[in-house]
PDB file of C-alpha atoms in Angstrom:
ATOM      1  CA  MET H 253     106.260  37.276 103.586  1.00  0.00           C
ATOM      2  CA  THR H 254     102.986  38.304 101.407  1.00  0.00           C
ATOM      3  CA  SER H 255      99.341  37.664 102.368  1.00  0.00           C
ATOM      4  CA  ASP H 256      98.050  39.075  99.189  1.00  0.00           C
ATOM      5  CA  THR H 257      98.087  41.380  96.858  1.00  0.00           C
ATOM      6  CA  GLY H 258      96.533  44.658  99.338  1.00  0.00           C
ATOM      7  CA  THR H 259      98.873  42.922 101.814  1.00  0.00           C
ATOM      8  CA  PHE H 260     102.288  41.763 103.277  1.00  0.00           C
ATOM      9  CA  LEU H 261     103.305  40.263 107.171  1.00  0.00           C
ATOM     10  CA  ILE H 262     106.337  42.042 108.354  1.00  0.00           C
ATOM     11  CA  GLY H 263     108.348  39.795 110.180  1.00  0.00           C
ATOM     12  CA  GLY H 264     106.634  37.505 108.506  1.00  0.00           C
ATOM     13  CA  ASP H 265     103.368  38.175 111.296  1.00  0.00           C
ATOM     14  CA  LEU H 266     102.800  41.539 111.412  1.00  0.00           C
ATOM     15  CA  ALA H 267     100.233  41.832 109.000  1.00  0.00           C
ATOM     16  CA  VAL H 268     100.500  45.644 107.655  1.00  0.00           C
ATOM     17  CA  ARG H 269      98.418  47.380 103.946  1.00  0.00           C
ATOM     18  CA  ARG H 270     101.522  47.984 101.943  1.00  0.00           C
ATOM     19  CA  LEU H 271     100.523  51.674 101.372  1.00  0.00           C
ATOM     20  CA  GLY H 272     101.363  53.138 103.895  1.00  0.00           C
ATOM     21  CA  PHE H 273     102.065  56.681 105.328  1.00  0.00           C
ATOM     22  CA  GLY H 274     104.654  58.352 106.004  1.00  0.00           C
ATOM     23  CA  ALA H 275     104.938  61.169 108.270  1.00  0.00           C
ATOM     24  CA  MET H 276     107.766  63.688 108.389  1.00  0.00           C
ATOM     25  CA  HIS H 277     105.849  66.978 106.522  1.00  0.00           C
ATOM     26  CA  LEU H 278     102.927  67.117 109.491  1.00  0.00           C
ATOM     27  CA  SER H 279     103.897  70.038 111.206  1.00  0.00           C
ATOM     28  CA  ALA H 280     103.332  69.858 114.721  1.00  0.00           C
ATOM     29  CA  ALA H 281     103.702  74.056 115.309  1.00  0.00           C
ATOM     30  CA  PRO H 282     100.834  75.099 117.557  1.00  0.00           C
ATOM     31  CA  GLY H 283      97.944  76.995 115.577  1.00  0.00           C
ATOM     32  CA  PRO H 284      96.467  75.548 111.994  1.00  0.00           C
ATOM     33  CA  GLU H 285      98.873  74.242 111.153  1.00  0.00           C
ATOM     34  CA  ARG H 286      99.085  71.177 114.102  1.00  0.00           C
ATOM     35  CA  ALA H 287      95.585  71.052 113.577  1.00  0.00           C
ATOM     36  CA  ALA H 288      95.938  70.039 109.706  1.00  0.00           C
ATOM     37  CA  SER H 289      98.327  67.646 111.292  1.00  0.00           C
ATOM     38  CA  LEU H 290      96.497  65.963 113.120  1.00  0.00           C
ATOM     39  CA  ALA H 291      93.495  65.864 110.938  1.00  0.00           C
ATOM     40  CA  VAL H 292      95.674  64.239 108.489  1.00  0.00           C
ATOM     41  CA  ALA H 293      97.223  61.751 110.497  1.00  0.00           C
ATOM     42  CA  ARG H 294      93.277  61.110 111.090  1.00  0.00           C
ATOM     43  CA  ARG H 295      92.634  60.672 107.884  1.00  0.00           C
ATOM     44  CA  ALA H 296      95.001  58.303 107.007  1.00  0.00           C
ATOM     45  CA  VAL H 297      93.579  55.734 109.452  1.00  0.00           C
ATOM     46  CA  GLU H 298      90.254  56.179 108.498  1.00  0.00           C
ATOM     47  CA  LEU H 299      90.717  55.417 104.575  1.00  0.00           C
ATOM     48  CA  GLY H 300      92.339  52.294 106.053  1.00  0.00           C
ATOM     49  CA  VAL H 301      96.049  53.130 106.412  1.00  0.00           C
ATOM     50  CA  THR H 302      97.680  50.785 108.527  1.00  0.00           C
ATOM     51  CA  LEU H 303     101.536  51.864 108.657  1.00  0.00           C
ATOM     52  CA  ILE H 304     102.767  55.094 109.566  1.00  0.00           C
ATOM     53  CA  ASP H 305     106.291  55.709 108.824  1.00  0.00           C
ATOM     54  CA  THR H 306     107.473  58.867 112.293  1.00  0.00           C
ATOM     55  CA  ALA H 307     111.445  59.628 113.513  1.00  0.00           C
ATOM     56  CA  HIS H 308     112.514  61.129 116.254  1.00  0.00           C
ATOM     57  CA  LEU H 309     114.845  63.130 112.970  1.00  0.00           C
ATOM     58  CA  TYR H 310     111.335  64.923 112.607  1.00  0.00           C
ATOM     59  CA  GLY H 311     111.160  67.382 114.951  1.00  0.00           C
ATOM     60  CA  GLY H 312     113.246  66.250 117.158  1.00  0.00           C
ATOM     61  CA  GLY H 313     110.840  63.541 118.738  1.00  0.00           C
ATOM     62  CA  ALA H 314     107.875  66.301 118.074  1.00  0.00           C
ATOM     63  CA  ASN H 315     106.935  64.012 115.253  1.00  0.00           C
ATOM     64  CA  GLU H 316     106.517  61.251 116.967  1.00  0.00           C
ATOM     65  CA  GLU H 317     104.235  63.517 119.709  1.00  0.00           C
ATOM     66  CA  LEU H 318     102.111  64.264 117.642  1.00  0.00           C
ATOM     67  CA  LEU H 319     100.827  61.050 116.223  1.00  0.00           C
ATOM     68  CA  ALA H 320     100.459  60.201 119.673  1.00  0.00           C
ATOM     69  CA  GLU H 321      98.127  63.257 120.320  1.00  0.00           C
ATOM     70  CA  ALA H 322      96.286  62.295 116.808  1.00  0.00           C
ATOM     71  CA  LEU H 323      95.807  58.050 117.228  1.00  0.00           C
ATOM     72  CA  HIS H 324      96.820  56.974 120.942  1.00  0.00           C
ATOM     73  CA  PRO H 325      94.428  54.679 122.474  1.00  0.00           C
ATOM     74  CA  TYR H 326      95.956  52.753 118.618  1.00  0.00           C
ATOM     75  CA  PRO H 327      93.441  51.184 116.651  1.00  0.00           C
ATOM     76  CA  ASP H 328      93.972  47.248 116.763  1.00  0.00           C
ATOM     77  CA  GLY H 329      96.150  47.160 113.654  1.00  0.00           C
ATOM     78  CA  LEU H 330      98.430  49.906 113.348  1.00  0.00           C
ATOM     79  CA  LEU H 331     101.902  49.826 113.382  1.00  0.00           C
ATOM     80  CA  VAL H 332     103.360  53.133 114.252  1.00  0.00           C
ATOM     81  CA  THR H 333     107.078  53.099 112.951  1.00  0.00           C
ATOM     82  CA  THR H 334     110.554  55.049 113.399  1.00  0.00           C
ATOM     83  CA  LYS H 335     113.171  55.558 113.787  1.00  0.00           C
ATOM     84  CA  VAL H 336     116.616  56.331 115.822  1.00  0.00           C
ATOM     85  CA  GLY H 337     120.204  56.183 115.474  1.00  0.00           C
ATOM     86  CA  VAL H 338     120.497  59.820 114.128  1.00  0.00           C
ATOM     87  CA  VAL H 339     120.159  62.570 117.327  1.00  0.00           C
ATOM     88  CA  ARG H 340     120.277  66.071 117.807  1.00  0.00           C
ATOM     89  CA  SER H 341     124.073  67.623 120.039  1.00  0.00           C
ATOM     90  CA  PRO H 342     123.308  69.469 122.557  1.00  0.00           C
ATOM     91  CA  GLU H 343     125.889  71.416 121.919  1.00  0.00           C
ATOM     92  CA  THR H 344     125.766  72.556 118.902  1.00  0.00           C
ATOM     93  CA  GLY H 345     122.764  71.426 117.332  1.00  0.00           C
ATOM     94  CA  GLU H 346     123.628  70.230 114.275  1.00  0.00           C
ATOM     95  CA  TRP H 347     122.376  66.524 113.542  1.00  0.00           C
ATOM     96  CA  GLY H 348     124.892  62.992 113.538  1.00  0.00           C
ATOM     97  CA  TYR H 349     124.797  59.658 113.978  1.00  0.00           C
ATOM     98  CA  ASP H 350     125.299  57.534 117.635  1.00  0.00           C
ATOM     99  CA  SER H 351     124.371  54.386 117.637  1.00  0.00           C
ATOM    100  CA  ARG H 352     126.602  53.406 120.494  1.00  0.00           C
ATOM    101  CA  PRO H 353     124.601  50.818 122.474  1.00  0.00           C
ATOM    102  CA  ALA H 354     123.567  53.223 125.451  1.00  0.00           C
ATOM    103  CA  ALA H 355     122.733  56.233 122.906  1.00  0.00           C
ATOM    104  CA  LEU H 356     120.175  53.905 121.293  1.00  0.00           C
ATOM    105  CA  ARG H 357     118.706  52.524 124.810  1.00  0.00           C
ATOM    106  CA  GLU H 358     117.874  55.749 125.809  1.00  0.00           C
ATOM    107  CA  GLN H 359     116.805  57.118 122.294  1.00  0.00           C
ATOM    108  CA  VAL H 360     114.452  53.714 122.230  1.00  0.00           C
ATOM    109  CA  ASP H 361     113.163  54.447 125.974  1.00  0.00           C
ATOM    110  CA  HIS H 362     111.886  58.616 124.605  1.00  0.00           C
ATOM    111  CA  ALA H 363     109.996  56.992 121.365  1.00  0.00           C
ATOM    112  CA  LEU H 364     108.358  54.640 123.690  1.00  0.00           C
ATOM    113  CA  ARG H 365     107.354  57.894 125.884  1.00  0.00           C
ATOM    114  CA  ARG H 366     106.436  59.842 122.735  1.00  0.00           C
ATOM    115  CA  LEU H 367     104.122  57.393 121.788  1.00  0.00           C
ATOM    116  CA  ARG H 368     102.708  56.463 124.782  1.00  0.00           C
ATOM    117  CA  VAL H 369     103.736  52.191 124.168  1.00  0.00           C
ATOM    118  CA  GLU H 370     104.890  49.746 126.084  1.00  0.00           C
ATOM    119  CA  ARG H 371     106.654  48.128 122.320  1.00  0.00           C
ATOM    120  CA  ILE H 372     107.818  49.128 118.932  1.00  0.00           C
ATOM    121  CA  GLU H 373     106.219  47.079 117.143  1.00  0.00           C
ATOM    122  CA  LEU H 374     109.467  47.706 114.457  1.00  0.00           C
ATOM    123  CA  LEU H 375     112.479  49.990 115.509  1.00  0.00           C
ATOM    124  CA  GLN H 376     114.540  50.955 112.454  1.00  0.00           C
ATOM    125  CA  LEU H 377     117.984  51.813 112.816  1.00  0.00           C
ATOM    126  CA  HIS H 378     117.547  55.463 110.940  1.00  0.00           C
ATOM    127  CA  ARG H 379     121.478  55.101 109.276  1.00  0.00           C
ATOM    128  CA  ILE H 380     124.433  52.751 110.335  1.00  0.00           C
ATOM    129  CA  ASP H 381     126.584  54.717 112.681  1.00  0.00           C
ATOM    130  CA  PRO H 382     130.183  54.732 111.380  1.00  0.00           C
ATOM    131  CA  GLU H 383     131.650  55.478 114.862  1.00  0.00           C
ATOM    132  CA  THR H 384     130.207  52.763 116.357  1.00  0.00           C
ATOM    133  CA  PRO H 385     130.872  48.613 115.569  1.00  0.00           C
ATOM    134  CA  LEU H 386     127.640  47.910 113.527  1.00  0.00           C
ATOM    135  CA  ALA H 387     127.114  43.995 115.371  1.00  0.00           C
ATOM    136  CA  ASP H 388     127.254  46.641 118.273  1.00  0.00           C
ATOM    137  CA  GLN H 389     124.670  48.491 117.091  1.00  0.00           C
ATOM    138  CA  ILE H 390     122.128  45.243 115.524  1.00  0.00           C
ATOM    139  CA  GLY H 391     122.881  43.173 119.028  1.00  0.00           C
ATOM    140  CA  THR H 392     121.326  46.423 121.102  1.00  0.00           C
ATOM    141  CA  LEU H 393     118.829  46.031 119.472  1.00  0.00           C
ATOM    142  CA  ALA H 394     118.676  42.506 119.885  1.00  0.00           C
ATOM    143  CA  GLU H 395     119.160  43.345 122.832  1.00  0.00           C
ATOM    144  CA  LEU H 396     116.257  45.421 123.738  1.00  0.00           C
ATOM    145  CA  ARG H 397     113.624  42.944 121.391  1.00  0.00           C
ATOM    146  CA  THR H 398     114.133  40.002 123.773  1.00  0.00           C
ATOM    147  CA  GLU H 399     113.423  43.008 126.677  1.00  0.00           C
ATOM    148  CA  GLY H 400     109.765  43.189 124.842  1.00  0.00           C
ATOM    149  CA  LYS H 401     111.271  47.105 123.750  1.00  0.00           C
ATOM    150  CA  ILE H 402     110.765  46.691 120.195  1.00  0.00           C
ATOM    151  CA  GLY H 403     108.742  43.306 118.325  1.00  0.00           C
ATOM    152  CA  ARG H 404     110.920  43.142 115.374  1.00  0.00           C
ATOM    153  CA  ILE H 405     113.810  45.154 113.680  1.00  0.00           C
ATOM    154  CA  GLY H 406     114.228  47.558 110.692  1.00  0.00           C
ATOM    155  CA  LEU H 407     116.972  49.521 108.714  1.00  0.00           C
ATOM    156  CA  SER H 408     117.003  52.397 106.791  1.00  0.00           C
ATOM    157  CA  GLU H 409     119.663  53.949 103.786  1.00  0.00           C
ATOM    158  CA  VAL H 410     121.263  50.730 103.447  1.00  0.00           C
ATOM    159  CA  THR H 411     123.703  48.625 101.556  1.00  0.00           C
ATOM    160  CA  VAL H 412     123.468  45.177 100.269  1.00  0.00           C
ATOM    161  CA  ALA H 413     126.440  43.835 102.220  1.00  0.00           C
ATOM    162  CA  GLU H 414     125.878  45.983 104.933  1.00  0.00           C
ATOM    163  CA  LEU H 415     122.311  44.336 105.061  1.00  0.00           C
ATOM    164  CA  ALA H 416     123.873  40.734 104.660  1.00  0.00           C
ATOM    165  CA  ALA H 417     126.258  41.643 107.527  1.00  0.00           C
ATOM    166  CA  ALA H 418     123.444  42.359 110.094  1.00  0.00           C
ATOM    167  CA  ARG H 419     120.983  39.707 109.030  1.00  0.00           C
ATOM    168  CA  GLU H 420     124.059  37.448 110.288  1.00  0.00           C
ATOM    169  CA  VAL H 421     124.088  38.715 113.844  1.00  0.00           C
ATOM    170  CA  THR H 422     120.153  39.102 113.781  1.00  0.00           C
ATOM    171  CA  ALA H 423     116.289  38.642 112.524  1.00  0.00           C
ATOM    172  CA  ILE H 424     115.635  41.594 110.057  1.00  0.00           C
ATOM    173  CA  ALA H 425     112.421  42.866 109.318  1.00  0.00           C
ATOM    174  CA  SER H 426     112.430  46.079 106.523  1.00  0.00           C
ATOM    175  CA  VAL H 427     114.890  48.107 104.547  1.00  0.00           C
ATOM    176  CA  GLN H 428     113.511  52.096 104.193  1.00  0.00           C
ATOM    177  CA  ASN H 429     115.931  53.556 101.407  1.00  0.00           C
ATOM    178  CA  ARG H 430     115.237  55.917  99.040  1.00  0.00           C
ATOM    179  CA  TYR H 431     113.323  54.353  95.817  1.00  0.00           C
ATOM    180  CA  ASN H 432     110.655  55.701  93.082  1.00  0.00           C
ATOM    181  CA  LEU H 433     110.339  54.675  89.735  1.00  0.00           C
ATOM    182  CA  LEU H 434     112.805  57.637  88.359  1.00  0.00           C
ATOM    183  CA  ASP H 435     115.391  57.133  91.318  1.00  0.00           C
ATOM    184  CA  ARG H 436     116.525  53.638  91.005  1.00  0.00           C
ATOM    185  CA  GLU H 437     120.406  53.179  92.723  1.00  0.00           C
ATOM    186  CA  HIS H 438     119.255  50.326  95.030  1.00  0.00           C
ATOM    187  CA  GLU H 439     116.910  48.160  93.073  1.00  0.00           C
ATOM    188  CA  PRO H 440     119.791  45.975  94.475  1.00  0.00           C
ATOM    189  CA  VAL H 441     118.736  45.724  98.227  1.00  0.00           C
ATOM    190  CA  LEU H 442     115.319  45.735  96.874  1.00  0.00           C
ATOM    191  CA  ASP H 443     115.914  42.394  94.919  1.00  0.00           C
ATOM    192  CA  ALA H 444     117.597  41.379  97.964  1.00  0.00           C
ATOM    193  CA  CYS H 445     114.794  42.243  99.942  1.00  0.00           C
ATOM    194  CA  GLU H 446     113.079  40.552  98.245  1.00  0.00           C
ATOM    195  CA  ALA H 447     114.543  37.052  98.369  1.00  0.00           C
ATOM    196  CA  ALA H 448     114.620  37.199 101.852  1.00  0.00           C
ATOM    197  CA  GLY H 449     111.145  38.199 102.344  1.00  0.00           C
ATOM    198  CA  ILE H 450     111.868  41.363 103.905  1.00  0.00           C
ATOM    199  CA  ALA H 451     109.741  44.988 103.795  1.00  0.00           C
ATOM    200  CA  PHE H 452     111.311  47.129 101.117  1.00  0.00           C
ATOM    201  CA  LEU H 453     110.062  50.880 102.946  1.00  0.00           C
ATOM    202  CA  PRO H 454     110.489  52.746  99.081  1.00  0.00           C
ATOM    203  CA  TRP H 455     111.621  56.834 100.705  1.00  0.00           C
ATOM    204  CA  ARG H 456     110.603  59.727  98.230  1.00  0.00           C
ATOM    205  CA  PRO H 457     108.614  56.717  96.649  1.00  0.00           C
ATOM    206  CA  VAL H 458     107.475  59.822  94.173  1.00  0.00           C
ATOM    207  CA  ALA H 459     109.884  62.551  92.447  1.00  0.00           C
ATOM    208  CA  TRP H 460     110.325  63.854  88.975  1.00  0.00           C
ATOM    209  CA  GLY H 461     112.966  63.332  86.133  1.00  0.00           C
ATOM    210  CA  GLY H 462     113.357  65.024  82.613  1.00  0.00           C
ATOM    211  CA  ALA H 463     110.157  66.058  80.238  1.00  0.00           C
ATOM    212  CA  GLY H 464     110.592  62.436  79.144  1.00  0.00           C
ATOM    213  CA  ALA H 465     109.865  61.099  81.661  1.00  0.00           C
ATOM    214  CA  THR H 466     107.359  63.555  82.936  1.00  0.00           C
ATOM    215  CA  ALA H 467     105.525  63.320  79.149  1.00  0.00           C
ATOM    216  CA  GLU H 468     105.323  58.943  79.510  1.00  0.00           C
ATOM    217  CA  VAL H 469     103.888  58.651  82.744  1.00  0.00           C
ATOM    218  CA  ALA H 470     101.191  61.966  82.928  1.00  0.00           C
ATOM    219  CA  ALA H 471     100.699  59.117  79.256  1.00  0.00           C
ATOM    220  CA  VAL H 472     100.566  56.552  81.213  1.00  0.00           C
ATOM    221  CA  ALA H 473      98.189  58.309  83.742  1.00  0.00           C
ATOM    222  CA  ALA H 474      96.180  59.445  81.496  1.00  0.00           C
ATOM    223  CA  GLU H 475      95.567  56.059  79.694  1.00  0.00           C
ATOM    224  CA  ALA H 476      95.222  54.719  83.267  1.00  0.00           C
ATOM    225  CA  GLY H 477      92.474  57.773  84.730  1.00  0.00           C
ATOM    226  CA  ALA H 478      94.727  58.302  86.756  1.00  0.00           C
ATOM    227  CA  THR H 479      97.274  61.071  87.984  1.00  0.00           C
ATOM    228  CA  PRO H 480     101.005  61.175  87.430  1.00  0.00           C
ATOM    229  CA  THR H 481     101.351  60.106  91.870  1.00  0.00           C
ATOM    230  CA  GLN H 482      99.019  57.641  91.375  1.00  0.00           C
ATOM    231  CA  VAL H 483     100.821  56.256  89.169  1.00  0.00           C
ATOM    232  CA  MET H 484     104.022  55.895  90.130  1.00  0.00           C
ATOM    233  CA  LEU H 485     102.796  55.223  92.996  1.00  0.00           C
ATOM    234  CA  ALA H 486     100.682  51.868  91.545  1.00  0.00           C
ATOM    235  CA  TRP H 487     104.567  50.935  90.284  1.00  0.00           C
ATOM    236  CA  LEU H 488     105.816  51.032  92.793  1.00  0.00           C
ATOM    237  CA  LEU H 489     103.427  47.951  93.911  1.00  0.00           C
ATOM    238  CA  ALA H 490     103.001  46.524  91.011  1.00  0.00           C
ATOM    239  CA  ARG H 491     107.459  46.319  91.524  1.00  0.00           C
ATOM    240  CA  SER H 492     107.416  43.710  94.113  1.00  0.00           C
ATOM    241  CA  PRO H 493     105.191  42.134  96.648  1.00  0.00           C
ATOM    242  CA  VAL H 494     107.695  43.684  99.196  1.00  0.00           C
ATOM    243  CA  VAL H 495     107.840  46.803  98.638  1.00  0.00           C
ATOM    244  CA  LEU H 496     105.722  49.243 100.906  1.00  0.00           C
ATOM    245  CA  PRO H 497     105.329  52.476 100.158  1.00  0.00           C
ATOM    246  CA  ILE H 498     105.128  55.339 102.080  1.00  0.00           C
ATOM    247  CA  PRO H 499     104.293  58.297 100.951  1.00  0.00           C
ATOM    248  CA  GLY H 500     103.333  61.741 102.634  1.00  0.00           C
ATOM    249  CA  THR H 501     102.344  65.287 102.775  1.00  0.00           C
ATOM    250  CA  SER H 502     100.511  66.823 105.000  1.00  0.00           C
ATOM    251  CA  ARG H 503      97.107  67.610 102.740  1.00  0.00           C
ATOM    252  CA  VAL H 504      93.840  65.535 102.939  1.00  0.00           C
ATOM    253  CA  ALA H 505      92.928  66.349  99.320  1.00  0.00           C
ATOM    254  CA  HIS H 506      96.255  63.986  98.561  1.00  0.00           C
ATOM    255  CA  LEU H 507      96.380  62.087 100.902  1.00  0.00           C
ATOM    256  CA  GLU H 508      93.159  60.577  99.743  1.00  0.00           C
ATOM    257  CA  GLU H 509      94.801  60.979  96.126  1.00  0.00           C
ATOM    258  CA  ASN H 510      97.851  58.863  97.477  1.00  0.00           C
ATOM    259  CA  VAL H 511      95.884  55.775  99.353  1.00  0.00           C
ATOM    260  CA  ALA H 512      93.023  55.683  95.888  1.00  0.00           C
ATOM    261  CA  ALA H 513      96.801  54.337  94.330  1.00  0.00           C
ATOM    262  CA  ALA H 514      96.009  51.308  95.234  1.00  0.00           C
ATOM    263  CA  ASP H 515      93.350  50.501  93.668  1.00  0.00           C
ATOM    264  CA  VAL H 516      95.472  51.508  89.759  1.00  0.00           C
ATOM    265  CA  ARG H 517      96.310  48.901  88.017  1.00  0.00           C
ATOM    266  CA  LEU H 518      98.376  49.176  84.937  1.00  0.00           C
ATOM    267  CA  THR H 519      98.567  46.252  82.583  1.00  0.00           C
ATOM    268  CA  PRO H 520     101.787  44.829  81.074  1.00  0.00           C
ATOM    269  CA  SER H 521     102.862  46.926  78.357  1.00  0.00           C
ATOM    270  CA  GLN H 522     102.066  50.259  80.742  1.00  0.00           C
ATOM    271  CA  ARG H 523     104.647  48.522  83.654  1.00  0.00           C
ATOM    272  CA  ASP H 524     106.922  47.934  80.253  1.00  0.00           C
ATOM    273  CA  ARG H 525     106.786  51.825  79.171  1.00  0.00           C
ATOM    274  CA  LEU H 526     107.945  52.412  82.923  1.00  0.00           C
ATOM    275  CA  ASP H 527     110.323  50.197  83.388  1.00  0.00           C
ATOM    276  CA  ARG H 528     111.727  51.702  80.786  1.00  0.00           C
ATOM    277  CA  LEU H 529     112.103  55.783  82.332  1.00  0.00           C
ATOM    278  CA  ALA H 530     115.036  54.379  84.642  1.00  0.00           C
ATOM    279  CA  ALA H 531     117.801  55.055  82.333  1.00  0.00           C
ATOM    280  CA  THR H 532     116.090  57.868  80.586  1.00  0.00           C
ATOM    281  CA  ALA H 533     116.187  59.799  83.953  1.00  0.00           C
TER     282      ALA H 533
END
């Protein structure tokens, strides 16, 4: 549900600004890199970002701890969403899917501790575990929501059929799939989310294709008085009212460029030219 052009109500009641921030690129390594990451996270909030995306996968929880160090106690209106379902094997050190009910419960408890909260307002299943029945995975998250540990449930990298199956178990508030101007493989999923009023968080929202596509984006950017990155983000915001891009960066200057994309307005002609790029990228 959209309240206006700049905000979206996730799950129908949780208001966030539509242009968020993906924390994946923030380094948690000690020293200058960590200090720079803390500065970027804090600057994002200063710029008015109210949706920050992280995951257990990002550093095995180190990214979540970094955000807590930077931002806790969290300001009113800030949503830090995280993801579970991908874990590292203690035996092999390899990452893999694990969404068995007991494993999900343990992962959520760890996320609550790292983020220093009693409830995660939006928790997303990072990937569907092919070895565990979908109803068990979604059902466990629904139980955790009933218990008050989760506010809303989201999915990541799902098909239209998987989204529909999950919604038969419980309400789904968000979907996070790979999607950008030049990579529209999951367009049917976005359309399904729009029809149902489900937030669609495109990861990798900025990407470059062939020379022709790059030239067209650069041309539109010159006309709009914006950067190519801002044009790609502005296109996403114009694509559908349910789209909540989460561009990530480890540099303050790049963050400021991304956030300013919310003020870029593309003309119908420019949007039409950009729409046609998917076929040529």
